[in-house]
RNA sequence: GGGCGGUUAGCUCAGUUGGUAGAGCACCGGCUUUACACGCCGGCUGCCACAGGUUCGAGUCCUGUACCGCCCACCA
């Protein structure tokens, strides 16, 4: 509702101290796609909590970010405008992209590229904002940020420089996980396993003195990169061979056989070849055993040309090695694999046929070809030394649901290296560094030139460091900018700092940080959640938030994750228009925290009906909107007691992020209220039993409605606001959360007997309705005589509800007997005896 | 290989200290009832995955098994 924005209902009151604030580290959705039903689902959960906290009196800090930093945006901007980012170019002020994308992409500078990104994503952001408003998210739209925006860049660079000065960020030339298509390093967190076909090749290595050893490998193309064989130290078969050498087939390279515990005697022949580098185990072995490097995979995934016979490529038969290798050079790994299999077969070193298998292979999650390991210079953030501290943070954080904690612990325990944050991409937040260029033209990486903090953000590809002139770029004696950009998570991990105004607005930051909650899905615990905890730990020595509210996924009817591609068959906006925002929110809020939930339009329809019912019941109650008496009737007090208990439990549950239970219980009591209580008191409220009874019913109805509306307000903000506007000033969303104390007070205490009276009356009403239904009579059929059998204890309790009961069920005579078991006998008036009553 | 969830009516799911199995949807039947036909009333539906154990009593606690899903792992 635009009115909400206009009235500032959701505006964050930044004058409040930290204790009066509830702050949310909202996930910034990726703007280069479209929102799908899964977003609607999880963002609704957060909004329910936000609305609850606001009604509890907190100033809710609820910003919205847009994630436009990263590969998806880069690709989209490239295609949309027909441009490519080239950091070596200078910034062009007032640059305009071609009206239509040209055939050959136009090269633009990084600052220009980022401008184009902002321009394109502005459109998406408008559409997203419209959807969120339609859904009713109570975001403060005065507070938005973009992950590639100036502020985010500044925070990213600043945080990096601080880590650098503390020695927590470092650069290293080392073997790194590498995507050969994107030609960039990637981090452990961005890996995924994919089942791939492969084949075990059994290959004979001649021993230097006599005999031979057979290994099995799925990557025979790496034989030229082989630097050793390895077996388990206790493996009796190979024990005698440790310390001796073998000769690699085809290439004639002498390599040692070494022991190491990681070698698995059960796998293959129990002895493996170590190559530089086939997988991460190779790296571990290579380090542990201090082996030399013979790297052959290039950045583009092809085997690089090698001159055999010198410089680390010594061979017993250099010309034979060269002849073999020349057939592999410049081939991709996959092509080289089949080629070398041929060569090995010809040379007789391949034993039998390759044995086809399927095995898990590591991929960059956005990549199309298996990862390679390539040696390159990269920036890292120290992680491994903080493993125990991070595990303690995982325990310190309040998880909803609690079992999600294990996901993070699992991940931390499985970490095998520091976090590589540099990417050899062009679009992103650049590293704010330059390097001196030495007289020989090489860069002095050991002495980076750092800009002063107040100058940030800088782009070293176009900006010039202090004390240098632009012409000195890449000249001996001059400077050279760091060419890389940061991993997208290196920026996203600072979302609390970016949204909260770290450095830029310390007053704000102190009021919102550490934040109260991070809502997010479980699939990015290892990335976003982990890295945010790490950055906060390193910078502030604290958790970034007290709570993590983890949402599940939406499953389509086949119980598969509803992916973006599949989920798009129903656009969120169409759902909202068809079922109403309250209806869709009802469905979303029915999903338990963390639980994967089925996409179910049936639930949305139920939600819509609940909203309409709320409207209609309110219409009845508000037919007489002023209280006209004291609440004295037992069933009225019974109802308020039930409501008080509901509010008490709901408050505790919402404090604990258990929104789905609250909705379910509120709904359940509301239907009881409509079907039984409302019916029971209807005639009394019309005045059939005199003004005192009418006044009691009227006051109870108004009290109940007020509490029910506020209870539902976080879930169904539209219908509750509509009803509220009929009789109360202001927005229900800034009204106070209902108080169970007030309800109990209105009921005259927690009235157990009155609850029992109400329940008994409802049960009797149900029995009479059942009889009428069984005999297929209209509900307005008069009952000549109803005989109730109640226990000794219940008898006096029901007495006070007699008149209400008789009125609603049209009972002419009601007699009550004592019995051990509850039962109701009904006798109807003779069918022909009361035509005039039927008509009446 | 390690870990985490799940398994309750045809479907989607509740079931909070152990105490006679629940809701909604769907289905069937009935009803214009002065808030609501975008409605109301009623009915049908269950070896609570399986096997043991603890207990007077287990959907609920313990042990194990099976299946489904997810996360993680040094897959030569």
mmCIF file with all atom_site columns, N, CA, C and O in Angstrom, chain A residues 526-566:
data_model
loop_
_atom_site.group_PDB
_atom_site.id
_atom_site.type_symbol
_atom_site.label_atom_id
_atom_site.label_alt_id
_atom_site.label_comp_id
_atom_site.label_asym_id
_atom_site.label_entity_id
_atom_site.label_seq_id
_atom_site.pdbx_PDB_ins_code
_atom_site.Cartn_x
_atom_site.Cartn_y
_atom_site.Cartn_z
_atom_site.occupancy
_atom_site.B_iso_or_equiv
_atom_site.pdbx_formal_charge
_atom_site.auth_seq_id
_atom_site.auth_comp_id
_atom_site.auth_asym_id
_atom_site.auth_atom_id
_atom_site.pdbx_PDB_model_num
ATOM 1   N N  . UNK A 1 526 ? 27.347 -22.046 3.620   1.00 0.00 ? 526 UNK A N  1
ATOM 2   C CA . UNK A 1 526 ? 28.797 -22.171 3.499   1.00 0.00 ? 526 UNK A CA 1
ATOM 3   C C  . UNK A 1 526 ? 29.423 -20.952 2.834   1.00 0.00 ? 526 UNK A C  1
ATOM 4   O O  . UNK A 1 526 ? 30.622 -20.734 2.937   1.00 0.00 ? 526 UNK A O  1
ATOM 5   N N  . UNK A 1 527 ? 28.618 -20.195 2.113   1.00 0.00 ? 527 UNK A N  1
ATOM 6   C CA . UNK A 1 527 ? 29.167 -19.019 1.454   1.00 0.00 ? 527 UNK A CA 1
ATOM 7   C C  . UNK A 1 527 ? 28.818 -17.753 2.221   1.00 0.00 ? 527 UNK A C  1
ATOM 8   O O  . UNK A 1 527 ? 29.643 -17.211 2.942   1.00 0.00 ? 527 UNK A O  1
ATOM 9   N N  . UNK A 1 528 ? 27.567 -17.322 2.073   1.00 0.00 ? 528 UNK A N  1
ATOM 10  C CA . UNK A 1 528 ? 27.225 -16.015 2.609   1.00 0.00 ? 528 UNK A CA 1
ATOM 11  C C  . UNK A 1 528 ? 27.280 -15.985 4.134   1.00 0.00 ? 528 UNK A C  1
ATOM 12  O O  . UNK A 1 528 ? 27.876 -15.097 4.731   1.00 0.00 ? 528 UNK A O  1
ATOM 13  N N  . UNK A 1 529 ? 26.654 -16.973 4.760   1.00 0.00 ? 529 UNK A N  1
ATOM 14  C CA . UNK A 1 529 ? 26.630 -16.959 6.219   1.00 0.00 ? 529 UNK A CA 1
ATOM 15  C C  . UNK A 1 529 ? 28.040 -17.106 6.779   1.00 0.00 ? 529 UNK A C  1
ATOM 16  O O  . UNK A 1 529 ? 28.484 -16.327 7.629   1.00 0.00 ? 529 UNK A O  1
ATOM 17  N N  . UNK A 1 530 ? 28.748 -18.100 6.270   1.00 0.00 ? 530 UNK A N  1
ATOM 18  C CA . UNK A 1 530 ? 30.105 -18.335 6.763   1.00 0.00 ? 530 UNK A CA 1
ATOM 19  C C  . UNK A 1 530 ? 30.994 -17.109 6.590   1.00 0.00 ? 530 UNK A C  1
ATOM 20  O O  . UNK A 1 530 ? 31.684 -16.675 7.521   1.00 0.00 ? 530 UNK A O  1
ATOM 21  N N  . UNK A 1 531 ? 30.982 -16.540 5.386   1.00 0.00 ? 531 UNK A N  1
ATOM 22  C CA . UNK A 1 531 ? 31.926 -15.455 5.131   1.00 0.00 ? 531 UNK A CA 1
ATOM 23  C C  . UNK A 1 531 ? 31.553 -14.202 5.926   1.00 0.00 ? 531 UNK A C  1
ATOM 24  O O  . UNK A 1 531 ? 32.434 -13.437 6.326   1.00 0.00 ? 531 UNK A O  1
ATOM 25  N N  . UNK A 1 532 ? 30.265 -14.012 6.176   1.00 0.00 ? 532 UNK A N  1
ATOM 26  C CA . UNK A 1 532 ? 29.865 -12.858 6.985   1.00 0.00 ? 532 UNK A CA 1
ATOM 27  C C  . UNK A 1 532 ? 30.339 -13.017 8.425   1.00 0.00 ? 532 UNK A C  1
ATOM 28  O O  . UNK A 1 532 ? 30.823 -12.067 9.051   1.00 0.00 ? 532 UNK A O  1
ATOM 29  N N  . UNK A 1 533 ? 30.198 -14.228 8.937   1.00 0.00 ? 533 UNK A N  1
ATOM 30  C CA . UNK A 1 533 ? 30.681 -14.499 10.294  1.00 0.00 ? 533 UNK A CA 1
ATOM 31  C C  . UNK A 1 533 ? 32.195 -14.275 10.362  1.00 0.00 ? 533 UNK A C  1
ATOM 32  O O  . UNK A 1 533 ? 32.711 -13.652 11.298  1.00 0.00 ? 533 UNK A O  1
ATOM 33  N N  . UNK A 1 534 ? 32.887 -14.745 9.340   1.00 0.00 ? 534 UNK A N  1
ATOM 34  C CA . UNK A 1 534 ? 34.348 -14.590 9.319   1.00 0.00 ? 534 UNK A CA 1
ATOM 35  C C  . UNK A 1 534 ? 34.760 -13.116 9.326   1.00 0.00 ? 534 UNK A C  1
ATOM 36  O O  . UNK A 1 534 ? 35.602 -12.686 10.127  1.00 0.00 ? 534 UNK A O  1
ATOM 37  N N  . UNK A 1 535 ? 34.153 -12.345 8.435   1.00 0.00 ? 535 UNK A N  1
ATOM 38  C CA . UNK A 1 535 ? 34.548 -10.931 8.327   1.00 0.00 ? 535 UNK A CA 1
ATOM 39  C C  . UNK A 1 535 ? 34.265 -10.190 9.626   1.00 0.00 ? 535 UNK A C  1
ATOM 40  O O  . UNK A 1 535 ? 35.056 -9.348  10.057  1.00 0.00 ? 535 UNK A O  1
ATOM 41  N N  . UNK A 1 536 ? 33.125 -10.478 10.224  1.00 0.00 ? 536 UNK A N  1
ATOM 42  C CA . UNK A 1 536 ? 32.769 -9.802  11.469  1.00 0.00 ? 536 UNK A CA 1
ATOM 43  C C  . UNK A 1 536 ? 33.720 -10.211 12.591  1.00 0.00 ? 536 UNK A C  1
ATOM 44  O O  . UNK A 1 536 ? 34.128 -9.400  13.418  1.00 0.00 ? 536 UNK A O  1
ATOM 45  N N  . UNK A 1 537 ? 34.060 -11.486 12.591  1.00 0.00 ? 537 UNK A N  1
ATOM 46  C CA . UNK A 1 537 ? 35.003 -11.968 13.600  1.00 0.00 ? 537 UNK A CA 1
ATOM 47  C C  . UNK A 1 537 ? 36.350 -11.273 13.452  1.00 0.00 ? 537 UNK A C  1
ATOM 48  O O  . UNK A 1 537 ? 36.943 -10.824 14.432  1.00 0.00 ? 537 UNK A O  1
ATOM 49  N N  . UNK A 1 538 ? 36.822 -11.152 12.221  1.00 0.00 ? 538 UNK A N  1
ATOM 50  C CA . UNK A 1 538 ? 38.140 -10.555 11.997  1.00 0.00 ? 538 UNK A CA 1
ATOM 51  C C  . UNK A 1 538 ? 38.128 -9.052  12.264  1.00 0.00 ? 538 UNK A C  1
ATOM 52  O O  . UNK A 1 538 ? 39.086 -8.499  12.795  1.00 0.00 ? 538 UNK A O  1
ATOM 53  N N  . UNK A 1 539 ? 37.067 -8.382  11.896  1.00 0.00 ? 539 UNK A N  1
ATOM 54  C CA . UNK A 1 539 ? 37.037 -6.922  12.006  1.00 0.00 ? 539 UNK A CA 1
ATOM 55  C C  . UNK A 1 539 ? 36.593 -6.458  13.391  1.00 0.00 ? 539 UNK A C  1
ATOM 56  O O  . UNK A 1 539 ? 37.109 -5.491  13.929  1.00 0.00 ? 539 UNK A O  1
ATOM 57  N N  . UNK A 1 540 ? 35.589 -7.139  13.961  1.00 0.00 ? 540 UNK A N  1
ATOM 58  C CA . UNK A 1 540 ? 34.980 -6.638  15.202  1.00 0.00 ? 540 UNK A CA 1
ATOM 59  C C  . UNK A 1 540 ? 35.090 -7.606  16.377  1.00 0.00 ? 540 UNK A C  1
ATOM 60  O O  . UNK A 1 540 ? 34.658 -7.284  17.469  1.00 0.00 ? 540 UNK A O  1
ATOM 61  N N  . UNK A 1 541 ? 35.581 -8.789  16.107  1.00 0.00 ? 541 UNK A N  1
ATOM 62  C CA . UNK A 1 541 ? 35.645 -9.823  17.139  1.00 0.00 ? 541 UNK A CA 1
ATOM 63  C C  . UNK A 1 541 ? 34.270 -10.051 17.776  1.00 0.00 ? 541 UNK A C  1
ATOM 64  O O  . UNK A 1 541 ? 34.115 -10.140 18.978  1.00 0.00 ? 541 UNK A O  1
ATOM 65  N N  . UNK A 1 542 ? 33.276 -10.153 16.904  1.00 0.00 ? 542 UNK A N  1
ATOM 66  C CA . UNK A 1 542 ? 31.921 -10.412 17.381  1.00 0.00 ? 542 UNK A CA 1
ATOM 67  C C  . UNK A 1 542 ? 31.143 -11.136 16.286  1.00 0.00 ? 542 UNK A C  1
ATOM 68  O O  . UNK A 1 542 ? 31.566 -11.149 15.133  1.00 0.00 ? 542 UNK A O  1
ATOM 69  N N  . UNK A 1 543 ? 30.011 -11.700 16.655  1.00 0.00 ? 543 UNK A N  1
ATOM 70  C CA . UNK A 1 543 ? 29.102 -12.225 15.633  1.00 0.00 ? 543 UNK A CA 1
ATOM 71  C C  . UNK A 1 543 ? 28.460 -11.043 14.910  1.00 0.00 ? 543 UNK A C  1
ATOM 72  O O  . UNK A 1 543 ? 28.229 -10.006 15.528  1.00 0.00 ? 543 UNK A O  1
ATOM 73  N N  . UNK A 1 544 ? 28.144 -11.198 13.630  1.00 0.00 ? 544 UNK A N  1
ATOM 74  C CA . UNK A 1 544 ? 27.473 -10.099 12.931  1.00 0.00 ? 544 UNK A CA 1
ATOM 75  C C  . UNK A 1 544 ? 26.003 -9.964  13.305  1.00 0.00 ? 544 UNK A C  1
ATOM 76  O O  . UNK A 1 544 ? 25.394 -8.929  13.051  1.00 0.00 ? 544 UNK A O  1
ATOM 77  N N  . UNK A 1 545 ? 25.410 -11.019 13.875  1.00 0.00 ? 545 UNK A N  1
ATOM 78  C CA . UNK A 1 545 ? 24.000 -10.988 14.284  1.00 0.00 ? 545 UNK A CA 1
ATOM 79  C C  . UNK A 1 545 ? 23.788 -12.027 15.375  1.00 0.00 ? 545 UNK A C  1
ATOM 80  O O  . UNK A 1 545 ? 24.600 -12.926 15.548  1.00 0.00 ? 545 UNK A O  1
ATOM 81  N N  . UNK A 1 546 ? 22.687 -11.873 16.116  1.00 0.00 ? 546 UNK A N  1
ATOM 82  C CA . UNK A 1 546 ? 22.383 -12.825 17.182  1.00 0.00 ? 546 UNK A CA 1
ATOM 83  C C  . UNK A 1 546 ? 21.712 -14.078 16.640  1.00 0.00 ? 546 UNK A C  1
ATOM 84  O O  . UNK A 1 546 ? 21.919 -15.164 17.145  1.00 0.00 ? 546 UNK A O  1
ATOM 85  N N  . UNK A 1 547 ? 20.855 -13.891 15.628  1.00 0.00 ? 547 UNK A N  1
ATOM 86  C CA . UNK A 1 547 ? 20.050 -15.012 15.135  1.00 0.00 ? 547 UNK A CA 1
ATOM 87  C C  . UNK A 1 547 ? 20.284 -15.252 13.655  1.00 0.00 ? 547 UNK A C  1
ATOM 88  O O  . UNK A 1 547 ? 20.522 -14.309 12.898  1.00 0.00 ? 547 UNK A O  1
ATOM 89  N N  . UNK A 1 548 ? 20.193 -16.499 13.275  1.00 0.00 ? 548 UNK A N  1
ATOM 90  C CA . UNK A 1 548 ? 20.163 -16.844 11.856  1.00 0.00 ? 548 UNK A CA 1
ATOM 91  C C  . UNK A 1 548 ? 18.848 -17.579 11.613  1.00 0.00 ? 548 UNK A C  1
ATOM 92  O O  . UNK A 1 548 ? 18.596 -18.612 12.231  1.00 0.00 ? 548 UNK A O  1
ATOM 93  N N  . UNK A 1 549 ? 18.015 -17.000 10.772  1.00 0.00 ? 549 UNK A N  1
ATOM 94  C CA . UNK A 1 549 ? 16.725 -17.633 10.447  1.00 0.00 ? 549 UNK A CA 1
ATOM 95  C C  . UNK A 1 549 ? 16.847 -18.241 9.062   1.00 0.00 ? 549 UNK A C  1
ATOM 96  O O  . UNK A 1 549 ? 16.930 -17.533 8.065   1.00 0.00 ? 549 UNK A O  1
ATOM 97  N N  . UNK A 1 550 ? 16.883 -19.555 9.035   1.00 0.00 ? 550 UNK A N  1
ATOM 98  C CA . UNK A 1 550 ? 17.175 -20.254 7.789   1.00 0.00 ? 550 UNK A CA 1
ATOM 99  C C  . UNK A 1 550 ? 15.878 -20.745 7.153   1.00 0.00 ? 550 UNK A C  1
ATOM 100 O O  . UNK A 1 550 ? 15.092 -21.445 7.799   1.00 0.00 ? 550 UNK A O  1
ATOM 101 N N  . UNK A 1 551 ? 15.682 -20.364 5.909   1.00 0.00 ? 551 UNK A N  1
ATOM 102 C CA . UNK A 1 551 ? 14.458 -20.799 5.238   1.00 0.00 ? 551 UNK A CA 1
ATOM 103 C C  . UNK A 1 551 ? 14.761 -21.948 4.289   1.00 0.00 ? 551 UNK A C  1
ATOM 104 O O  . UNK A 1 551 ? 15.890 -22.138 3.850   1.00 0.00 ? 551 UNK A O  1
ATOM 105 N N  . UNK A 1 552 ? 13.715 -22.701 4.012   1.00 0.00 ? 552 UNK A N  1
ATOM 106 C CA . UNK A 1 552 ? 13.859 -23.841 3.106   1.00 0.00 ? 552 UNK A CA 1
ATOM 107 C C  . UNK A 1 552 ? 13.601 -23.437 1.669   1.00 0.00 ? 552 UNK A C  1
ATOM 108 O O  . UNK A 1 552 ? 13.551 -22.258 1.330   1.00 0.00 ? 552 UNK A O  1
ATOM 109 N N  . UNK A 1 553 ? 13.453 -24.426 0.854   1.00 0.00 ? 553 UNK A N  1
ATOM 110 C CA . UNK A 1 553 ? 13.188 -24.206 -0.560  1.00 0.00 ? 553 UNK A CA 1
ATOM 111 C C  . UNK A 1 553 ? 11.740 -24.507 -0.876  1.00 0.00 ? 553 UNK A C  1
ATOM 112 O O  . UNK A 1 553 ? 11.054 -25.185 -0.117  1.00 0.00 ? 553 UNK A O  1
ATOM 113 N N  . UNK A 1 554 ? 11.348 -24.047 -2.029  1.00 0.00 ? 554 UNK A N  1
ATOM 114 C CA . UNK A 1 554 ? 10.032 -24.410 -2.539  1.00 0.00 ? 554 UNK A CA 1
ATOM 115 C C  . UNK A 1 554 ? 10.196 -25.625 -3.430  1.00 0.00 ? 554 UNK A C  1
ATOM 116 O O  . UNK A 1 554 ? 11.037 -25.646 -4.315  1.00 0.00 ? 554 UNK A O  1
ATOM 117 N N  . UNK A 1 555 ? 9.394  -26.621 -3.153  1.00 0.00 ? 555 UNK A N  1
ATOM 118 C CA . UNK A 1 555 ? 9.439  -27.819 -3.971  1.00 0.00 ? 555 UNK A CA 1
ATOM 119 C C  . UNK A 1 555 ? 8.241  -27.818 -4.899  1.00 0.00 ? 555 UNK A C  1
ATOM 120 O O  . UNK A 1 555 ? 7.142  -27.452 -4.497  1.00 0.00 ? 555 UNK A O  1
ATOM 121 N N  . UNK A 1 556 ? 8.483  -28.209 -6.130  1.00 0.00 ? 556 UNK A N  1
ATOM 122 C CA . UNK A 1 556 ? 7.341  -28.331 -7.021  1.00 0.00 ? 556 UNK A CA 1
ATOM 123 C C  . UNK A 1 556 ? 6.656  -29.667 -6.721  1.00 0.00 ? 556 UNK A C  1
ATOM 124 O O  . UNK A 1 556 ? 7.122  -30.424 -5.884  1.00 0.00 ? 556 UNK A O  1
ATOM 125 N N  . UNK A 1 557 ? 5.540  -29.944 -7.380  1.00 0.00 ? 557 UNK A N  1
ATOM 126 C CA . UNK A 1 557 ? 4.791  -31.158 -7.017  1.00 0.00 ? 557 UNK A CA 1
ATOM 127 C C  . UNK A 1 557 ? 5.600  -32.465 -7.129  1.00 0.00 ? 557 UNK A C  1
ATOM 128 O O  . UNK A 1 557 ? 5.249  -33.454 -6.498  1.00 0.00 ? 557 UNK A O  1
ATOM 129 N N  . UNK A 1 558 ? 6.702  -32.463 -7.883  1.00 0.00 ? 558 UNK A N  1
ATOM 130 C CA . UNK A 1 558 ? 7.524  -33.686 -7.958  1.00 0.00 ? 558 UNK A CA 1
ATOM 131 C C  . UNK A 1 558 ? 8.510  -33.772 -6.805  1.00 0.00 ? 558 UNK A C  1
ATOM 132 O O  . UNK A 1 558 ? 9.409  -34.602 -6.815  1.00 0.00 ? 558 UNK A O  1
ATOM 133 N N  . UNK A 1 559 ? 8.390  -32.905 -5.835  1.00 0.00 ? 559 UNK A N  1
ATOM 134 C CA . UNK A 1 559 ? 9.283  -32.881 -4.684  1.00 0.00 ? 559 UNK A CA 1
ATOM 135 C C  . UNK A 1 559 ? 10.703 -32.522 -5.078  1.00 0.00 ? 559 UNK A C  1
ATOM 136 O O  . UNK A 1 559 ? 11.645 -32.846 -4.382  1.00 0.00 ? 559 UNK A O  1
ATOM 137 N N  . UNK A 1 560 ? 10.849 -31.876 -6.206  1.00 0.00 ? 560 UNK A N  1
ATOM 138 C CA . UNK A 1 560 ? 12.176 -31.405 -6.604  1.00 0.00 ? 560 UNK A CA 1
ATOM 139 C C  . UNK A 1 560 ? 12.258 -29.913 -6.308  1.00 0.00 ? 560 UNK A C  1
ATOM 140 O O  . UNK A 1 560 ? 11.241 -29.231 -6.271  1.00 0.00 ? 560 UNK A O  1
ATOM 141 N N  . UNK A 1 561 ? 13.465 -29.455 -6.108  1.00 0.00 ? 561 UNK A N  1
ATOM 142 C CA . UNK A 1 561 ? 13.619 -28.028 -5.866  1.00 0.00 ? 561 UNK A CA 1
ATOM 143 C C  . UNK A 1 561 ? 13.057 -27.252 -7.052  1.00 0.00 ? 561 UNK A C  1
ATOM 144 O O  . UNK A 1 561 ? 13.353 -27.558 -8.201  1.00 0.00 ? 561 UNK A O  1
ATOM 145 N N  . UNK A 1 562 ? 12.234 -26.275 -6.736  1.00 0.00 ? 562 UNK A N  1
ATOM 146 C CA . UNK A 1 562 ? 11.665 -25.471 -7.803  1.00 0.00 ? 562 UNK A CA 1
ATOM 147 C C  . UNK A 1 562 ? 12.732 -24.497 -8.251  1.00 0.00 ? 562 UNK A C  1
ATOM 148 O O  . UNK A 1 562 ? 13.015 -23.509 -7.589  1.00 0.00 ? 562 UNK A O  1
ATOM 149 N N  . UNK A 1 563 ? 13.340 -24.798 -9.371  1.00 0.00 ? 563 UNK A N  1
ATOM 150 C CA . UNK A 1 563 ? 14.462 -23.990 -9.800  1.00 0.00 ? 563 UNK A CA 1
ATOM 151 C C  . UNK A 1 563 ? 13.957 -22.725 -10.473 1.00 0.00 ? 563 UNK A C  1
ATOM 152 O O  . UNK A 1 563 ? 12.783 -22.603 -10.791 1.00 0.00 ? 563 UNK A O  1
ATOM 153 N N  . UNK A 1 564 ? 14.880 -21.805 -10.672 1.00 0.00 ? 564 UNK A N  1
ATOM 154 C CA . UNK A 1 564 ? 14.491 -20.566 -11.324 1.00 0.00 ? 564 UNK A CA 1
ATOM 155 C C  . UNK A 1 564 ? 13.871 -20.856 -12.679 1.00 0.00 ? 564 UNK A C  1
ATOM 156 O O  . UNK A 1 564 ? 12.860 -20.286 -13.048 1.00 0.00 ? 564 UNK A O  1
ATOM 157 N N  . UNK A 1 565 ? 14.501 -21.776 -13.417 1.00 0.00 ? 565 UNK A N  1
ATOM 158 C CA . UNK A 1 565 ? 14.002 -22.020 -14.764 1.00 0.00 ? 565 UNK A CA 1
ATOM 159 C C  . UNK A 1 565 ? 12.608 -22.638 -14.732 1.00 0.00 ? 565 UNK A C  1
ATOM 160 O O  . UNK A 1 565 ? 11.739 -22.268 -15.497 1.00 0.00 ? 565 UNK A O  1
ATOM 161 N N  . UNK A 1 566 ? 12.394 -23.565 -13.791 1.00 0.00 ? 566 UNK A N  1
ATOM 162 C CA . UNK A 1 566 ? 11.091 -24.210 -13.740 1.00 0.00 ? 566 UNK A CA 1
ATOM 163 C C  . UNK A 1 566 ? 10.057 -23.343 -13.036 1.00 0.00 ? 566 UNK A C  1
ATOM 164 O O  . UNK A 1 566 ? 8.896  -23.345 -13.395 1.00 0.00 ? 566 UNK A O  1
#
